[in-house]
XYZ file of C-alpha atoms in Angstrom:
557
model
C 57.990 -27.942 4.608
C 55.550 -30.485 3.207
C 57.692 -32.402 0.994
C 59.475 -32.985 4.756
C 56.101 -34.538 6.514
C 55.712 -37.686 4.929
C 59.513 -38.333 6.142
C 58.662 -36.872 9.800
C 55.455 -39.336 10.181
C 58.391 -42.355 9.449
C 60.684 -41.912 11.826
C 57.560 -41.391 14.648
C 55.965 -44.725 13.574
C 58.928 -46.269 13.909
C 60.706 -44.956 17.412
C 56.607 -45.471 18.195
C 57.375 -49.730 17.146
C 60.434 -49.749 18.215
C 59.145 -49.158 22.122
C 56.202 -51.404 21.490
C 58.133 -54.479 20.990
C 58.783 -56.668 23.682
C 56.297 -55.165 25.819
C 52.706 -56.448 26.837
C 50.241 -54.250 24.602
C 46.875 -52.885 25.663
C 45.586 -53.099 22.300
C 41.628 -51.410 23.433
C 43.283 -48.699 25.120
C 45.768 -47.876 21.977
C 42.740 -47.943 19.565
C 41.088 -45.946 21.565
C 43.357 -43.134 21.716
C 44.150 -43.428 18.334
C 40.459 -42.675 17.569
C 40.741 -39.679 20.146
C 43.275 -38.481 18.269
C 42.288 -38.965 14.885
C 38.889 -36.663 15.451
C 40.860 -34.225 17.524
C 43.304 -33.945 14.237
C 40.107 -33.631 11.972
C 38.193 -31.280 13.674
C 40.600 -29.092 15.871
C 42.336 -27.748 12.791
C 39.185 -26.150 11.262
C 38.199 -24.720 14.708
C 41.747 -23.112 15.778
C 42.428 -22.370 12.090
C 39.604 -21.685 9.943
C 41.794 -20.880 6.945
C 44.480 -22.629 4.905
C 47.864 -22.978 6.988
C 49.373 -21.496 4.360
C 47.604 -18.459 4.962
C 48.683 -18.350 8.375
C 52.318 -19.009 8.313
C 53.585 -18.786 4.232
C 51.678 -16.418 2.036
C 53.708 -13.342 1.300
C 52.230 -10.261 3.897
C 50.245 -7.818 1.621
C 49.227 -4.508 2.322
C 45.296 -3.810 0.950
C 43.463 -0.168 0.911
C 40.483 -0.801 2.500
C 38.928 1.873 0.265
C 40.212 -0.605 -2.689
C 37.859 -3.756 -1.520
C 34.823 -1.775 -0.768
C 34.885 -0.336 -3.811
C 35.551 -3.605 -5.903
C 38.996 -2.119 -7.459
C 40.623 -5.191 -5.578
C 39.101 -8.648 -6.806
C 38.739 -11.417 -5.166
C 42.163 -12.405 -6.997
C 44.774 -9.544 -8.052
C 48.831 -9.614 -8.142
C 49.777 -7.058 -5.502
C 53.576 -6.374 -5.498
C 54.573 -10.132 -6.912
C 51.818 -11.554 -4.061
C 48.876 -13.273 -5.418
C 45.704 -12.566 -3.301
C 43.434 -15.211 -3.647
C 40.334 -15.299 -2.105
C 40.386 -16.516 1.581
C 43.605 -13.911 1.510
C 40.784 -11.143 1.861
C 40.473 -12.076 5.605
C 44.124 -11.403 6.760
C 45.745 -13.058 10.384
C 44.962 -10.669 13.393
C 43.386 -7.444 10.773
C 43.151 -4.036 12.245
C 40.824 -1.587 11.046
C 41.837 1.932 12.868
C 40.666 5.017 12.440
C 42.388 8.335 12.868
C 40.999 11.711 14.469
C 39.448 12.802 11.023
C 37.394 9.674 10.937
C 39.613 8.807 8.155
C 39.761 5.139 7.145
C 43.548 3.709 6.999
C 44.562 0.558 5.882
C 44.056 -2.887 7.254
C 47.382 -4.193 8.051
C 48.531 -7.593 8.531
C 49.674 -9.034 11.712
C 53.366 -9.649 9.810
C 55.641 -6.955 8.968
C 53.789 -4.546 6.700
C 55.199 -4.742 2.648
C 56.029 -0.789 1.169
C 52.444 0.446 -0.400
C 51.799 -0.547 -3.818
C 51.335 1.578 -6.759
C 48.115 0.842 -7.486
C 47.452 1.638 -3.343
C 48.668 4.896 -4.259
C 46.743 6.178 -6.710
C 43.794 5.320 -4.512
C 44.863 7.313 -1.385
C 44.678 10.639 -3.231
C 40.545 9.926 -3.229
C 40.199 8.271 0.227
C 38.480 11.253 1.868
C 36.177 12.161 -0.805
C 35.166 8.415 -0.827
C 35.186 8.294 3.130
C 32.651 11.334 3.166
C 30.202 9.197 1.430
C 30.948 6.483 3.479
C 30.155 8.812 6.521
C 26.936 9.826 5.114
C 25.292 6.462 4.461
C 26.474 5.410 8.423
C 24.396 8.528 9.842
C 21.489 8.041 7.162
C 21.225 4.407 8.621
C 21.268 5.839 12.048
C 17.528 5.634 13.792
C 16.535 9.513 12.703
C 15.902 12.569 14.918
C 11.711 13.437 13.874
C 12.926 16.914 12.629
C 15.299 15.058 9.714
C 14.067 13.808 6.637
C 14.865 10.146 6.164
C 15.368 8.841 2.726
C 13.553 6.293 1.313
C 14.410 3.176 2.629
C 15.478 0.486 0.045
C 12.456 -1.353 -1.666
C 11.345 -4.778 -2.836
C 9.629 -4.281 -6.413
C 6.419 -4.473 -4.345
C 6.410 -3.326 -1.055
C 8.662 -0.542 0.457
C 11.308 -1.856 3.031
C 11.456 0.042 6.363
C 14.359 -0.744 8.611
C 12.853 -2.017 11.806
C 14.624 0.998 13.429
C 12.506 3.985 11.248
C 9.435 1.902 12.061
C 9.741 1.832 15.821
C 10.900 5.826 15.304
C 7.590 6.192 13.693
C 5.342 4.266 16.445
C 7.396 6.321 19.163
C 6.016 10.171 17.674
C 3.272 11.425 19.020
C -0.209 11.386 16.319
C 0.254 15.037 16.041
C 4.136 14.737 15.165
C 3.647 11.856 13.200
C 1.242 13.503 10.579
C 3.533 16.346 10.396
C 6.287 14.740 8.937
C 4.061 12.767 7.213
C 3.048 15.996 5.377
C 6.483 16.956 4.879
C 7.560 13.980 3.344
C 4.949 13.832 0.686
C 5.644 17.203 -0.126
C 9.260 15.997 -1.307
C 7.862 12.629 -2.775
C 10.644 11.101 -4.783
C 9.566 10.652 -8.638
C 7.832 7.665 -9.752
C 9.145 5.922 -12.829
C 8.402 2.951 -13.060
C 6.317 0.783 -10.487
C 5.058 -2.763 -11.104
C 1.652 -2.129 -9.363
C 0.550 0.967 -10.284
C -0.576 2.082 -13.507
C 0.868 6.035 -14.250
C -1.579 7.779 -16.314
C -4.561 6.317 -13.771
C -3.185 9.126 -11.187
C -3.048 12.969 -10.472
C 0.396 12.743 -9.507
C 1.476 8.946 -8.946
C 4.568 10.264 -6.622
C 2.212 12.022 -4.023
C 0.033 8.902 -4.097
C 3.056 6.102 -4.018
C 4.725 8.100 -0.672
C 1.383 8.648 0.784
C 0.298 5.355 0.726
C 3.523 4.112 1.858
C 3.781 6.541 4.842
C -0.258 5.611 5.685
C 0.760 1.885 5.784
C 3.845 2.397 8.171
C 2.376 5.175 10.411
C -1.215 5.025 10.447
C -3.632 3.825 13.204
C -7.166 3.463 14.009
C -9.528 3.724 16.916
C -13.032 2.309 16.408
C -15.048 3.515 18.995
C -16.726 0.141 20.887
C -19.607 1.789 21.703
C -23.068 1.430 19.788
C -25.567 -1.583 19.938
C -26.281 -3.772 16.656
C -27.856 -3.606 14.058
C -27.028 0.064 13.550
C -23.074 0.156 15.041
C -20.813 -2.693 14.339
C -23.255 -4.579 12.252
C -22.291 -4.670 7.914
C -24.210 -4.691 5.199
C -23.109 -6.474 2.489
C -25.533 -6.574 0.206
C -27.186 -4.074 -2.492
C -26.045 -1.458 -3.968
C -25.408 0.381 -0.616
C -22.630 -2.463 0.377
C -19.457 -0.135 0.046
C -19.999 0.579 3.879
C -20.668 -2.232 5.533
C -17.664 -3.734 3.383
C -15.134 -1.278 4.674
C -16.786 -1.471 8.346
C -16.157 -5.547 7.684
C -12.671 -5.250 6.749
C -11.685 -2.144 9.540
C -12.789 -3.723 12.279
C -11.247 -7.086 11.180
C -8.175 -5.288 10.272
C -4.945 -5.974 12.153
C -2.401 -3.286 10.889
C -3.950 -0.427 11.204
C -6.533 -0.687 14.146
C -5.059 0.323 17.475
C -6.724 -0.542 21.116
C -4.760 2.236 22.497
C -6.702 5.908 21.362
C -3.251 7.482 22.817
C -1.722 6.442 19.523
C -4.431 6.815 17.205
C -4.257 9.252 14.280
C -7.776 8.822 13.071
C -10.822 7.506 15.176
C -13.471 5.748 13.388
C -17.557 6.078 14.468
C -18.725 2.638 13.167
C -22.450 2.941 12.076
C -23.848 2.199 8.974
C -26.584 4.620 7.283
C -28.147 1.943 5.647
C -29.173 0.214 9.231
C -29.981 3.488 10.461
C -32.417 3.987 7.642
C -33.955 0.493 7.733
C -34.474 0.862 11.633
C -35.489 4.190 12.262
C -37.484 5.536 9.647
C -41.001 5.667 9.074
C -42.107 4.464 5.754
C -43.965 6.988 3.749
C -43.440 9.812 6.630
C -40.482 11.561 4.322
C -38.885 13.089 7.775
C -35.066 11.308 8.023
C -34.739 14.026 10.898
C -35.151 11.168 13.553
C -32.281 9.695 12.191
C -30.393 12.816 12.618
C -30.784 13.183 15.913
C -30.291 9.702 16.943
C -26.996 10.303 15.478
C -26.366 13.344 17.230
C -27.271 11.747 20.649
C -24.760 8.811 19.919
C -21.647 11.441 19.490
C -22.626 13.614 22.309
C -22.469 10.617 24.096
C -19.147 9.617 22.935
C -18.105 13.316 23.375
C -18.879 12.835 26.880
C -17.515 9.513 27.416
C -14.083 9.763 25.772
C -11.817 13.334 25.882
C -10.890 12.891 22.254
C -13.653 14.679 20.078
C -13.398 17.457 22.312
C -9.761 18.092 21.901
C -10.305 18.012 18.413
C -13.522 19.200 17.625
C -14.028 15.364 15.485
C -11.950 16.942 13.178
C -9.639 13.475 13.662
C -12.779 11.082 13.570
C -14.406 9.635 10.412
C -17.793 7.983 8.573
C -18.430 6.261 6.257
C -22.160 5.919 4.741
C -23.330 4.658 1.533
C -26.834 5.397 1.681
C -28.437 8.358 -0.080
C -29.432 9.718 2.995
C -25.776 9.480 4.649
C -25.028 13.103 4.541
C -28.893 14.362 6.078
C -27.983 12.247 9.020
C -24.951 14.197 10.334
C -27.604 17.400 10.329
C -27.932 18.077 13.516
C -24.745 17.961 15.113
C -23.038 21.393 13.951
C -19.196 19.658 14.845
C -20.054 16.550 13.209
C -21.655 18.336 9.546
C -18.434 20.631 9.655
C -15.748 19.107 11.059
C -15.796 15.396 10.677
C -14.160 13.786 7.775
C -17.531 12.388 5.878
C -16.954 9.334 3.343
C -20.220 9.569 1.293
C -21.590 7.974 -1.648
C -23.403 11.191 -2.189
C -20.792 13.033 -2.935
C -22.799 16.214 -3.946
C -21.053 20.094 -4.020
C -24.672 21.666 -4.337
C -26.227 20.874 -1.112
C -23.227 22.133 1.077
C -22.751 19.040 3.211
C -20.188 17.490 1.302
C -16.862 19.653 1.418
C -14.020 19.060 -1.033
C -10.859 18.463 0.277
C -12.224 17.298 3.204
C -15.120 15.058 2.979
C -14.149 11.793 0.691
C -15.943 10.141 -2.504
C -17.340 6.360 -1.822
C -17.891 4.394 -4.450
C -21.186 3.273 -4.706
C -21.037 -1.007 -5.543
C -23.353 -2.691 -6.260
C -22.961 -6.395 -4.216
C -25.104 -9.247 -5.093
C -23.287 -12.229 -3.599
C -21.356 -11.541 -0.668
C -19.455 -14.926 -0.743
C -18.433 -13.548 -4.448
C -18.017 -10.117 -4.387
C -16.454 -10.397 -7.388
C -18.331 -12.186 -9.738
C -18.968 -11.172 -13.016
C -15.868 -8.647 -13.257
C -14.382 -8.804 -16.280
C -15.542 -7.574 -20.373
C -15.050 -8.776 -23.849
C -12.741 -7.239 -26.354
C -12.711 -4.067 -28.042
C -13.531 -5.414 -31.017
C -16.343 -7.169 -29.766
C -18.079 -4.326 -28.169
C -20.974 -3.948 -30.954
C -22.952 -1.258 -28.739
C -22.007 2.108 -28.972
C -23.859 2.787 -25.999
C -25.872 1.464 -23.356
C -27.853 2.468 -20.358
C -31.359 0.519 -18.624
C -32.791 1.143 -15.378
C -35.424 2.757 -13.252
C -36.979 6.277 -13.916
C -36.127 9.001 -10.875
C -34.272 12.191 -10.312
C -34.116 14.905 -13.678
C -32.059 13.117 -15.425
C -33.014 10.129 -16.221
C -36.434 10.917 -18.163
C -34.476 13.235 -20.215
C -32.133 10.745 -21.282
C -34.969 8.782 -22.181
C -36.755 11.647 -24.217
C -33.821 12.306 -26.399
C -32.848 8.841 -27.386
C -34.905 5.702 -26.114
C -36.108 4.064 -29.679
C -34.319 6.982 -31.634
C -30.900 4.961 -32.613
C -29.649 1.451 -32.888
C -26.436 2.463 -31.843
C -28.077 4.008 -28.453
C -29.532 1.403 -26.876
C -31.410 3.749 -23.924
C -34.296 1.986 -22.041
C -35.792 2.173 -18.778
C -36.261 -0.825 -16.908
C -34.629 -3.471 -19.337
C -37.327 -5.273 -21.614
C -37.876 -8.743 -21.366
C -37.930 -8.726 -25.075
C -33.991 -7.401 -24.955
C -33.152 -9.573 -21.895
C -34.324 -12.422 -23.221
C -31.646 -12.122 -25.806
C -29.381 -10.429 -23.900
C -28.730 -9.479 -20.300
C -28.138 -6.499 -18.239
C -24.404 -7.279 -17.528
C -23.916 -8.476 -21.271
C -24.803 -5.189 -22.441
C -22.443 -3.853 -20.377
C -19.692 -6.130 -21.213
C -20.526 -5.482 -24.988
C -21.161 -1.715 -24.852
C -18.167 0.826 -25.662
C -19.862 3.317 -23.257
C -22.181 2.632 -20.329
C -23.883 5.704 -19.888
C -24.228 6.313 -15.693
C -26.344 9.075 -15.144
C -27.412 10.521 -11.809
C -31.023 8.661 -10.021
C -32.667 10.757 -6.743
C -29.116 11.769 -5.623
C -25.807 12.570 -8.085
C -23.710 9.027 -6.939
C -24.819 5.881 -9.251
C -23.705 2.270 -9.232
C -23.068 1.847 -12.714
C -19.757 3.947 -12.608
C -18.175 1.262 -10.651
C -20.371 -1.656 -12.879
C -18.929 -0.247 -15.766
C -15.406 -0.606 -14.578
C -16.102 -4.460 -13.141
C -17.275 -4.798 -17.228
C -14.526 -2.748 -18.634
C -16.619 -0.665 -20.289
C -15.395 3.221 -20.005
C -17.968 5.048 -17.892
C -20.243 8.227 -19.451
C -21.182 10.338 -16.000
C -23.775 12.719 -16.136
C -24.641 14.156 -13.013
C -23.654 17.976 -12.029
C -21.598 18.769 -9.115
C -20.654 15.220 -8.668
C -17.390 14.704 -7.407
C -16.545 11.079 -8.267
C -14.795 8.463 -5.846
C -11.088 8.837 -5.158
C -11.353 12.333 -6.963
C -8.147 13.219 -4.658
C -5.709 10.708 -6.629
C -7.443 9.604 -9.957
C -7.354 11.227 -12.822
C -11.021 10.176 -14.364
C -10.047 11.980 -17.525
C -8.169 8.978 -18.191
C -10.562 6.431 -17.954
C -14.237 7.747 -18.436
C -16.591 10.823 -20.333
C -18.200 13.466 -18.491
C -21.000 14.926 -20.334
C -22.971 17.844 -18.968
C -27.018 17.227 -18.362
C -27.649 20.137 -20.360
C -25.667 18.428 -23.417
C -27.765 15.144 -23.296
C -29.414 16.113 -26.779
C -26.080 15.956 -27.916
C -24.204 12.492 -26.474
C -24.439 10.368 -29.187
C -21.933 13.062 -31.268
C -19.675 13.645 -28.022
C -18.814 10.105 -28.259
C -18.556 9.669 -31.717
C -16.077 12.780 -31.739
C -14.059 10.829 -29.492
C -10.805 9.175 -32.191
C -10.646 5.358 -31.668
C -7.036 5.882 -30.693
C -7.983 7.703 -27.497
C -10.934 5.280 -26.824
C -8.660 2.190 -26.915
C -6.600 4.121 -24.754
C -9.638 4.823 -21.620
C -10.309 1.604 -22.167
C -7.301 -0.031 -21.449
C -6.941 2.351 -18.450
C -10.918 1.465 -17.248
C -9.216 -2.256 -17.075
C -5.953 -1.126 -15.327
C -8.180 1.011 -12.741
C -10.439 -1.914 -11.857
C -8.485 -3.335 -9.289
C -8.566 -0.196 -7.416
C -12.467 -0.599 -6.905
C -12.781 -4.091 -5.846
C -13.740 -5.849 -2.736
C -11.872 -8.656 -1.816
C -12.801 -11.301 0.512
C -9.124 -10.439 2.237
C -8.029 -7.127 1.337
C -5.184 -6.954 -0.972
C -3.196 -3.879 -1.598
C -4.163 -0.693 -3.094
C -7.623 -2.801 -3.482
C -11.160 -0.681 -2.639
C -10.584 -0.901 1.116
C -6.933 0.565 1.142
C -8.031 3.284 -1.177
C -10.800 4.520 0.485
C -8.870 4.502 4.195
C -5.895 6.238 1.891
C -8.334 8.754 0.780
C -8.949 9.426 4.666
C -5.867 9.373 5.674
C -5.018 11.855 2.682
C -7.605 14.439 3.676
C -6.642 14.258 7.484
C -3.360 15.127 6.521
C -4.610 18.083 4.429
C -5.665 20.075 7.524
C -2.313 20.087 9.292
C -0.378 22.930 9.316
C 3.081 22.582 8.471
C 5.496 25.355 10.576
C 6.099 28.534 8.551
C 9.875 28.384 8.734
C 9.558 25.208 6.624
């Protein structure tokens, strides 16, 4: 047929001349239509006929399992029955895709009369329903799920989890009640963890709980903050001192845009945002040693609330939260019974002995010490192993029982324990505070008035693995760190004894905590914008985590 065109387009030019001549010729008008028709040749071709004429009208019909190209055992160019199928061949004139009763997949056919199967098409037909049953899985698992199935993890970027637009709006739709419990149920068959680029293994408990909880908190959870409350004392941070961690995280929930909801309908956790600190500075009475005014301020606030809203009632405010830094945090929820035994309490003073703080329940705040809040994070960082000349190091003020014992057993007694009180100014002259840290192998962090210290979390900033001494201490994000890996716990009765617990400690296992302090410390800092898995996101995971520990999954599951 082609070798026949050029001879075709001769004979029309010239019957086309041969009526021209003689005759008066509107030269504009022919030029014209010849440029009407020259675009309408160009472009109508590639609209009627998006593939090669040849496909169309002169490539042999072929006859292709569709089994055989989902399953890549047809290429993009194979020799079917003498036919070569070349790409664009893929996409056949007119194909029909039926299927029968059985949801079986059959063959597409082509338009043109269908070619006897092919060998090859053979062998593959003896498999088609075992491969079509897999087929028929992954269409219903991509299906928007029913809340009583269990989805499977959705396909995942290295870094964040993908969740099909569909799941998510699934998710929104459940009620807060609903919602939790299949949270619950879903961590409970975490997948295993292998391998993830931004978490570090041996830091965590059980890194698969923690991976699928965090990943179900970020696509599920939401937060109410209660409006109510006049500054300084609601709705006011404080970023400063060592008592910053709450006003931090009451900065960065309230500013927060994927997890705070307007709508308490569809909230799974309802915040009370006061700060301890402000309550301290404004309502006590220096010198009186009575924080029972506090208390009841306190109380008055969520009886008020109580009153105001329907949803501590229904509860009991075992679905609300605090967070408070200050050492007096857990005296000032003393005098409202539902709010000491109910409430989900995120305290800095963290302490099992006093019977406020409830394990499993009530969460672990890292105390942090904040000195510029425009640069939270200056400072962070430590010198080399090999440059850390100090065996160990510890300076500060003397309060609480431990501290003076400390001192008795080793201030002046070794140069490799460099114990002081309040830091000379014939040592910081040489050196200072945070380059002892930074060139200590073991900051020692033992308990002031109350258990909680800010040199656990200094010690991390400086890389240098953390010595805790403090009883019944439970230490921040107990629920999902393992501090085995990364710091010493020494008894207070064993003080007399800490310089040969740490020198009993192989150099192989100390290189080891301290590679996992520096691998931890991004879990325990505040960042101007929160970042993922950062301070902020652990400590709302740690809530999350423990509101999820009192539901009650059904006992047929």
């Amino acid at each position: 047929m082609r070798k026949f065109l050029p001879r075709i387009a001769l004979v029309l030019m010239g019957e086309l001349f041969r009526r021209c001549v003689g005759k008066r010729i509107d030269w504009r008008k022919i030029f014209f239509l010849g440029a009407i028709m020259t675009l309408a040749g160009v472009l109508l071709p590639n609209i009627i006929f998006p593939y090669a004429l040849d496909t169309w009208f002169f490539s042999p019909p072929v006859t292709i399992s569709a089994y055989a190209i989902l399953n890549g055992t047809t290429h993009l160019s194979e020799t079917v029955n003498g036919a070569t199928v070349e790409q664009s061949h893929l996409v056949l004139a007119a194909p029909v895709a039926s299927v029968n009763a059985s949801t079986n997949l059959t063959q597409l056919e082509s338009a043109e009369e269908e070619i006897p199967a092919v060998t090859q098409e053979e062998k593959l037909q003896s498999n088609i329903s075992e491969k079509i049953n897999i087929l028929e899985e992954e269409k219903i698992l991509a299906s928007p799920l029913p809340f009583l199935a269990s989805p499977p993890p959705p396909p995942s970027p290295p870094r964040k989890r993908y969740v099909s637009s569909s799941l998510q709006r699934d998710l929104w739709s459940l009620p807060p009640h609903e919602a939790l419990v299949y949270a619950k149920k879903e961590i409970a068959h975490a997948p295993p963890v292998t391998d993830d680029p931004d978490l570090y293994a041996p830091l965590f408990r059980n890194i698969s709980v923690f991976k699928r909880s965090y990943e179900l908190m970020e696509q599920i959870l939401k937060v109410y903050i209660y409006p109510d409350g006049r500054r300084p004392i609601f709705h006011q941070p404080h970023l400063r001192g060592i008592y910053a961690s709450e006003g931090w995280f009451m900065k960065h929930m309230e500013g927060n845009r994927q997890f705070v909801t307007r709508d308490p309908e569809k909230a799974h956790l309802f915040y009370l945002s006061y700060s301890a600190r402000q309550l301290q500075k404004e309502l006590y009475v220096p010198d009186s040693h009575n924080t029972r005014p506090l208390s009841i301020f306190l109380r008055d606030h969520v009886n008020w609330i109580a009153a105001k809203y329907p949803f501590w009632n229904r509860t009991h405010g075992s679905d609300h939260f605090l967070v408070a830094c200050h050492d007096w945090g857990p005296y000032t929820v003393n005098e409202h019974k539902e709010l000491s035994k109910n409430t989900i309490k995120a305290l800095c003073n963290a302490d099992l002995s006093e019977g406020i703080f409830t394990a499993g329940r009530d969460v672990s705040l890292a105390e942090t010490t904040i000195r510029n809040p425009r640069r939270p994070l200056r400072y962070v960082g430590g010198k080399r192993v090999s440059q850390r000349s100090i065996l160990a190091f510890f300076a500060g003020n003397m309060h609480g029982r431990v501290r003076p014992t400390l001192l008795k057993f080793w201030q002046d007694k070794d140069e490799d324990m460099r114990i002081y009180g309040a830091l000379p100014n014939r040592v910081s002259r040489k050196m200072s505070y945070v380059e002892h840290m930074k060139s200590s192998k073991y900051c020692i962090c033992p308990m002031g008035y109350e258990v909680n210290s800010p040199r656990i979390v200094e010690a991390i900033y400086y890389e240098c693995v953390p010595v805790i001494i403090a009883d019944n201490f439970v230490p921040p994000l107990n629920e999902v760190l393992d501090w085995s890996a990364f710091s010493v716990v020494v008894a207070e009765k064993d003080i007399p004894k800490l310089k040969e617990i740490l020198l009993a400690i192989p150099m192989r296992k100390y290189m080891r905590m301290q590679t996992n302090v520096k691998m931890v410390q991004k879990h325990f800092l505040w960042n101007p914008r929160p970042l993922r898995y950062d301070l902020f996101h652990m400590i709302l995971h740690s809530i999350w985590f423990s509101r999820l520990n009192q539901i009650s999954l059904p006992s047929a599951y």
